[in-house]
Every structure is written in structure tokens, then in C-alpha cells.
């Protein structure tokens, strides 16, 4: 288990406590979750808030912070000889508390008693998303199960979001490591994407890289010739010449920071002219968005700017018509670009989404739109120095959506439905990179991963890929 220096966690907890007033802060770590019976569990992933405030990557623990004294306690059950027999030697709770700069430890029974004595009104907790954690709030604080989420502390959520939104240099370094591995994974895909190869074969090659580095993916791999299916987790198709493969995947560093990269490559090693046109449009939209990144601009504005760039290109191709600004205002582009330009990224691939999408991505100044497409934008608020985010425009030809809009004549003053027939089996293209907002604008996180048409065509044409 890799930890930052104890001072890092102490400083973060002090800053958290300084943002709160009275009572206790209780942050639960995750438990192991059974897959098909109690002792056969899913791969363990620690809660990201718990990781942020103490870094301990072990199940069955929680943190209790006392705002009156400023003390933090590590709470849980200590290891027994039985644990040692089955799992090997492990650090005791006191050793872990000492290593992460805490005041001491509390047994599970002592924690339960303290929380009960304080009463639910005096205990700040974050909204739990796992059954085990919801049940513990119910059992220890007496909150009805159906009220556990709504009774989470808004003040605590806001304080955690404002703290975790601004990344420290050490966090950026972890993300850059995750992105180095993500680059290797994507280069592997570009090389392997050849006619006759199954999607699952490429996924296996990608996973080999992750496992070799003793880490995990930051989210389930999306890799398919059906790139228009936005979160397509099936990998059973065989690649054919003329198709595109969309791969959206990234590694998680050993300290659980995420990389989130998407590339789209031609199976035939070269893009045909139709594919190249759409690819260049997505690339231009991404470049326009990146160019606009700076402190103070809202990400909603950047999203709309990328959308406009794509509308201008789609007009040149004859697929859209009319005034580009009006088309974007009407949401006509969402037929081809039905998702958001990006999201915060950090310890979670969609960073802090457990705390509430709107609490992370929106505020009093920028409210989430309810327009189709724009309503899928997870980050809309004004950007600040230290925010880390994804820039991931895409263009897709989703036949059921096209059929529906066409039959409703939706936005038909902006969409040339008759010109869409040749795109029936096109699939989709998305290009995604990760950026940090700086004083001067923004900086690419991680290495530059090939995305220009010539680079992709060169790499996918190679017979042998040398890492
Ligand atoms: N990487 C998947 C997503 O951003 O939704
Ligand atoms: Mn993403």
C-alpha cells in the first residue's frame, strides 16, 4: 500500500475540519462486497473520500473526526490470528493510524457508542452508495434507510468537493502515471486493431498491461466497432476492414487516480474519406475546446463552443444546414453529439460523483440545462486553477435516435435527414484527453497520445509494435 507522507493527510483533515463548525465527521471506508456468496467477493476498491483523507487501502475501516478537539480516529476491527492465517501478516489499526498521522484508534463498538451518544443531528456523513455503508448509517445513527441519502451533510459535501476539486501536484503526478499506462494501452489497441481480430482479443492485450503493472482500469473498458453505443461493454464482435474501433479506457494508478482516454482508429489502417471528414471534425472541436480552457470560463460555454465547431463542419459536409449558433441553441447538434464534453477526473474517473453530479459540476452561477444532450454535461461550472477534467467530444450516428428525430421532424430546419443514409453503419468517433487548468490556460496531463490522422494511420499500419 503506497501512502503519501502523514503530513499530507493531516493537512487535508485540518483543512476539512476548518471548513466545518461543530459535531463529528464520520467518513466510511468501503467493505468487501460479496459477488455470489459472502467469501467470494468483488475486487476491493476503497472509497475515494476515505482515500483522500487517510490513504488506507483496506476494507472495514472508517474515520471519525471530532471538531471540538481536532482529533481523528481510525475505527474498525483489529486483525486477529485468523486474519493472519488466511491473509498473511497485516498492520494493526494503531500502526495504520500512526502512519497516517491520526490521534488514535477506536474499536467498532466504541465508534458505535460515540455516534449513538452524539445523535444523528451532530454527525456529518457523506451520502453512501453501497448497501453495507447505508446499513451502517442506519444501524449506528438510527436514520431510517430511506432517509440515509437525504440526511447526508450538505456542508460536509460542499467542503469535501471544494477541497478535492483543486488537485495538489502530488495528485497530478499520480494521474500522469495512470496516463502513461493509458498511453501504452491505447498504442496496443492501435496496433492490434486489424481485420479478423476479435474485440475481446484487444481487450485481453490491454488488460495484460494493467495487470503487469499491478494496477486496475479506472472504469470498465469500452472497446467496440459499435462506437455509437456510448457505454458499450460488449466485446464479442470481429473487426472488419472499413470499420472504426472506438476505445475508451484508462488505467488507475496504484493510489487509485484515474486516466480516461478515448481514441478511434480505422481497422483498415487508413481512414476512408467519410471517416476522415468526421474524425477531423471531432479533432477540430477538441482543439477548439482545449484552446478555450482557462480559469473563469464555464465548461458549459466550452461545451457549446465545441458543439458549434462540429455544426460548422457538419454544415460543410451537407449534414446540417442553417445558422450554426441557432442550431446549437436549439440543441440540433445533440443528434450527433448527445453527451457532455467532459467531467472532472481524479480519484474517481467521474470525480466525486458519489457526492452528487450537480454538487460537483454546477453551482449558483451555472445551472444544469434540461435540453437533450446538454443535460448530459456533468461539468458546467466556471473553471478554476487546479481543476482536472476530460475533453471528449464525439460524433455518432445512432440509428434509433436518427429514426425518432426524423419521424418527429425534430430540428429539421438544421438537419439534412436525406443526407444521413450513407452514414447508417458508420458507428461513432470520440477523442478524449485529460487536462489541468493552470493560470495561463491549461496543460495536457500525461504524455501526448497520438491522435492526428497521419499518426494513427502510421501506427496502425505497422506490422510490429515495439513498446
Ligand atoms: N470514460 C467513460 C466516461 O467518461 O463516461
Ligand atoms: Mn470520460
PDB file of C-alpha atoms in Angstrom, residues 268-393:
ATOM      1  CA  UNK A 268      -8.058  -0.885 -42.430  1.00  0.00           C
ATOM      2  CA  UNK A 269      -5.075   1.215 -41.207  1.00  0.00           C
ATOM      3  CA  UNK A 270      -6.321   4.171 -43.235  1.00  0.00           C
ATOM      4  CA  UNK A 271      -9.469   6.216 -42.754  1.00  0.00           C
ATOM      5  CA  UNK A 272     -11.801   6.356 -45.745  1.00  0.00           C
ATOM      6  CA  UNK A 273     -12.784   9.881 -46.781  1.00  0.00           C
ATOM      7  CA  UNK A 274     -16.122   9.794 -44.949  1.00  0.00           C
ATOM      8  CA  UNK A 275     -14.398   8.652 -41.745  1.00  0.00           C
ATOM      9  CA  UNK A 276     -11.628  11.190 -42.156  1.00  0.00           C
ATOM     10  CA  UNK A 277     -14.130  14.051 -42.514  1.00  0.00           C
ATOM     11  CA  UNK A 278     -15.935  13.159 -39.312  1.00  0.00           C
ATOM     12  CA  UNK A 279     -12.695  12.383 -37.468  1.00  0.00           C
ATOM     13  CA  UNK A 280     -11.195  15.768 -38.381  1.00  0.00           C
ATOM     14  CA  UNK A 281     -14.346  17.487 -37.216  1.00  0.00           C
ATOM     15  CA  UNK A 282     -14.142  15.825 -33.782  1.00  0.00           C
ATOM     16  CA  UNK A 283     -10.449  16.646 -33.602  1.00  0.00           C
ATOM     17  CA  UNK A 284     -11.111  20.291 -34.504  1.00  0.00           C
ATOM     18  CA  UNK A 285     -13.842  20.501 -31.868  1.00  0.00           C
ATOM     19  CA  UNK A 286     -11.462  19.071 -29.265  1.00  0.00           C
ATOM     20  CA  UNK A 287      -8.762  21.569 -30.294  1.00  0.00           C
ATOM     21  CA  UNK A 288     -11.232  24.480 -30.075  1.00  0.00           C
ATOM     22  CA  UNK A 289     -12.302  23.344 -26.593  1.00  0.00           C
ATOM     23  CA  UNK A 290      -8.699  22.927 -25.393  1.00  0.00           C
ATOM     24  CA  UNK A 291      -7.803  26.342 -26.761  1.00  0.00           C
ATOM     25  CA  UNK A 292     -10.646  27.878 -24.745  1.00  0.00           C
ATOM     26  CA  UNK A 293      -9.700  26.259 -21.413  1.00  0.00           C
ATOM     27  CA  UNK A 294      -8.743  28.841 -18.808  1.00  0.00           C
ATOM     28  CA  UNK A 295      -9.722  29.909 -15.306  1.00  0.00           C
ATOM     29  CA  UNK A 296     -13.058  31.723 -15.226  1.00  0.00           C
ATOM     30  CA  UNK A 297     -14.644  30.285 -18.377  1.00  0.00           C
ATOM     31  CA  UNK A 298     -17.603  27.999 -17.705  1.00  0.00           C
ATOM     32  CA  UNK A 299     -17.299  24.459 -19.014  1.00  0.00           C
ATOM     33  CA  UNK A 300     -20.849  24.798 -20.332  1.00  0.00           C
ATOM     34  CA  UNK A 301     -19.543  27.576 -22.600  1.00  0.00           C
ATOM     35  CA  UNK A 302     -16.635  25.370 -23.717  1.00  0.00           C
ATOM     36  CA  UNK A 303     -19.073  22.528 -24.443  1.00  0.00           C
ATOM     37  CA  UNK A 304     -21.200  24.826 -26.632  1.00  0.00           C
ATOM     38  CA  UNK A 305     -18.125  26.116 -28.400  1.00  0.00           C
ATOM     39  CA  UNK A 306     -17.083  22.560 -29.309  1.00  0.00           C
ATOM     40  CA  UNK A 307     -20.642  21.851 -30.430  1.00  0.00           C
ATOM     41  CA  UNK A 308     -20.607  24.901 -32.707  1.00  0.00           C
ATOM     42  CA  UNK A 309     -17.321  23.807 -34.280  1.00  0.00           C
ATOM     43  CA  UNK A 310     -18.875  20.443 -35.115  1.00  0.00           C
ATOM     44  CA  UNK A 311     -22.006  22.085 -36.545  1.00  0.00           C
ATOM     45  CA  UNK A 312     -19.853  24.236 -38.848  1.00  0.00           C
ATOM     46  CA  UNK A 313     -18.099  21.104 -40.130  1.00  0.00           C
ATOM     47  CA  UNK A 314     -21.330  19.139 -40.464  1.00  0.00           C
ATOM     48  CA  UNK A 315     -22.713  22.036 -42.497  1.00  0.00           C
ATOM     49  CA  UNK A 316     -19.682  21.872 -44.798  1.00  0.00           C
ATOM     50  CA  UNK A 317     -20.396  18.165 -45.233  1.00  0.00           C
ATOM     51  CA  UNK A 318     -24.026  18.908 -46.014  1.00  0.00           C
ATOM     52  CA  UNK A 319     -25.409  17.040 -42.996  1.00  0.00           C
ATOM     53  CA  UNK A 320     -26.564  20.199 -41.242  1.00  0.00           C
ATOM     54  CA  UNK A 321     -27.990  23.439 -42.553  1.00  0.00           C
ATOM     55  CA  UNK A 322     -28.901  26.898 -41.289  1.00  0.00           C
ATOM     56  CA  UNK A 323     -27.312  29.207 -38.771  1.00  0.00           C
ATOM     57  CA  UNK A 324     -24.770  27.405 -36.552  1.00  0.00           C
ATOM     58  CA  UNK A 325     -25.460  29.483 -33.422  1.00  0.00           C
ATOM     59  CA  UNK A 326     -29.187  28.925 -33.747  1.00  0.00           C
ATOM     60  CA  UNK A 327     -28.657  25.194 -34.347  1.00  0.00           C
ATOM     61  CA  UNK A 328     -26.595  24.925 -31.149  1.00  0.00           C
ATOM     62  CA  UNK A 329     -29.131  26.986 -29.187  1.00  0.00           C
ATOM     63  CA  UNK A 330     -31.866  24.592 -30.366  1.00  0.00           C
ATOM     64  CA  UNK A 331     -29.718  21.576 -29.425  1.00  0.00           C
ATOM     65  CA  UNK A 332     -29.787  20.244 -33.009  1.00  0.00           C
ATOM     66  CA  UNK A 333     -26.159  19.073 -32.767  1.00  0.00           C
ATOM     67  CA  UNK A 334     -27.159  16.651 -29.984  1.00  0.00           C
ATOM     68  CA  UNK A 335     -28.466  14.274 -32.645  1.00  0.00           C
ATOM     69  CA  UNK A 336     -24.790  13.603 -33.399  1.00  0.00           C
ATOM     70  CA  UNK A 337     -23.239  14.642 -30.055  1.00  0.00           C
ATOM     71  CA  UNK A 338     -25.675  13.541 -27.340  1.00  0.00           C
ATOM     72  CA  UNK A 339     -23.261  13.606 -24.381  1.00  0.00           C
ATOM     73  CA  UNK A 340     -21.258  16.150 -22.424  1.00  0.00           C
ATOM     74  CA  UNK A 341     -17.852  17.493 -23.413  1.00  0.00           C
ATOM     75  CA  UNK A 342     -16.314  16.146 -20.208  1.00  0.00           C
ATOM     76  CA  UNK A 343     -16.227  15.767 -16.478  1.00  0.00           C
ATOM     77  CA  UNK A 344     -13.942  16.258 -13.501  1.00  0.00           C
ATOM     78  CA  UNK A 345     -11.399  13.456 -13.033  1.00  0.00           C
ATOM     79  CA  UNK A 346      -9.192  12.496 -10.094  1.00  0.00           C
ATOM     80  CA  UNK A 347      -9.534   9.695  -7.582  1.00  0.00           C
ATOM     81  CA  UNK A 348     -12.714   8.792  -9.470  1.00  0.00           C
ATOM     82  CA  UNK A 349     -12.993   8.751 -13.235  1.00  0.00           C
ATOM     83  CA  UNK A 350     -16.113  10.903 -12.829  1.00  0.00           C
ATOM     84  CA  UNK A 351     -14.616  12.634  -9.855  1.00  0.00           C
ATOM     85  CA  UNK A 352     -16.708  12.833  -6.678  1.00  0.00           C
ATOM     86  CA  UNK A 353     -19.871  11.709  -8.445  1.00  0.00           C
ATOM     87  CA  UNK A 354     -20.867   9.882  -5.256  1.00  0.00           C
ATOM     88  CA  UNK A 355     -21.309  13.322  -3.687  1.00  0.00           C
ATOM     89  CA  UNK A 356     -23.826  14.356  -6.354  1.00  0.00           C
ATOM     90  CA  UNK A 357     -23.200  15.244 -10.008  1.00  0.00           C
ATOM     91  CA  UNK A 358     -24.656  18.735  -9.701  1.00  0.00           C
ATOM     92  CA  UNK A 359     -22.854  19.477  -6.447  1.00  0.00           C
ATOM     93  CA  UNK A 360     -19.555  18.805  -8.243  1.00  0.00           C
ATOM     94  CA  UNK A 361     -20.261  20.174 -11.706  1.00  0.00           C
ATOM     95  CA  UNK A 362     -22.694  23.057 -11.158  1.00  0.00           C
ATOM     96  CA  UNK A 363     -23.232  25.924  -8.740  1.00  0.00           C
ATOM     97  CA  UNK A 364     -25.343  29.052  -8.208  1.00  0.00           C
ATOM     98  CA  UNK A 365     -23.889  30.687 -11.322  1.00  0.00           C
ATOM     99  CA  UNK A 366     -24.220  27.841 -13.809  1.00  0.00           C
ATOM    100  CA  UNK A 367     -27.251  25.576 -13.620  1.00  0.00           C
ATOM    101  CA  UNK A 368     -27.658  22.288 -15.476  1.00  0.00           C
ATOM    102  CA  UNK A 369     -29.698  22.597 -18.647  1.00  0.00           C
ATOM    103  CA  UNK A 370     -32.613  20.229 -19.261  1.00  0.00           C
ATOM    104  CA  UNK A 371     -32.087  20.265 -23.047  1.00  0.00           C
ATOM    105  CA  UNK A 372     -31.335  16.843 -24.548  1.00  0.00           C
ATOM    106  CA  UNK A 373     -27.540  16.479 -24.918  1.00  0.00           C
ATOM    107  CA  UNK A 374     -26.601  19.487 -22.826  1.00  0.00           C
ATOM    108  CA  UNK A 375     -28.367  17.854 -19.875  1.00  0.00           C
ATOM    109  CA  UNK A 376     -25.744  15.077 -20.043  1.00  0.00           C
ATOM    110  CA  UNK A 377     -22.930  17.558 -19.376  1.00  0.00           C
ATOM    111  CA  UNK A 378     -21.552  16.590 -15.960  1.00  0.00           C
ATOM    112  CA  UNK A 379     -19.340  19.663 -15.541  1.00  0.00           C
ATOM    113  CA  UNK A 380     -20.792  23.065 -16.389  1.00  0.00           C
ATOM    114  CA  UNK A 381     -19.406  25.467 -13.813  1.00  0.00           C
ATOM    115  CA  UNK A 382     -16.636  28.031 -14.179  1.00  0.00           C
ATOM    116  CA  UNK A 383     -13.165  26.501 -14.236  1.00  0.00           C
ATOM    117  CA  UNK A 384     -10.568  27.187 -11.570  1.00  0.00           C
ATOM    118  CA  UNK A 385      -6.802  26.684 -11.431  1.00  0.00           C
ATOM    119  CA  UNK A 386      -6.171  23.110 -10.298  1.00  0.00           C
ATOM    120  CA  UNK A 387      -9.352  21.583 -11.758  1.00  0.00           C
ATOM    121  CA  UNK A 388      -8.649  18.409 -13.725  1.00  0.00           C
ATOM    122  CA  UNK A 389     -11.081  17.422 -16.423  1.00  0.00           C
ATOM    123  CA  UNK A 390     -11.642  15.451 -19.588  1.00  0.00           C
ATOM    124  CA  UNK A 391     -12.181  16.955 -23.047  1.00  0.00           C
ATOM    125  CA  UNK A 392     -14.070  14.352 -25.043  1.00  0.00           C
ATOM    126  CA  UNK A 393     -16.175  15.494 -27.973  1.00  0.00           C
TER     127      UNK A 393
END
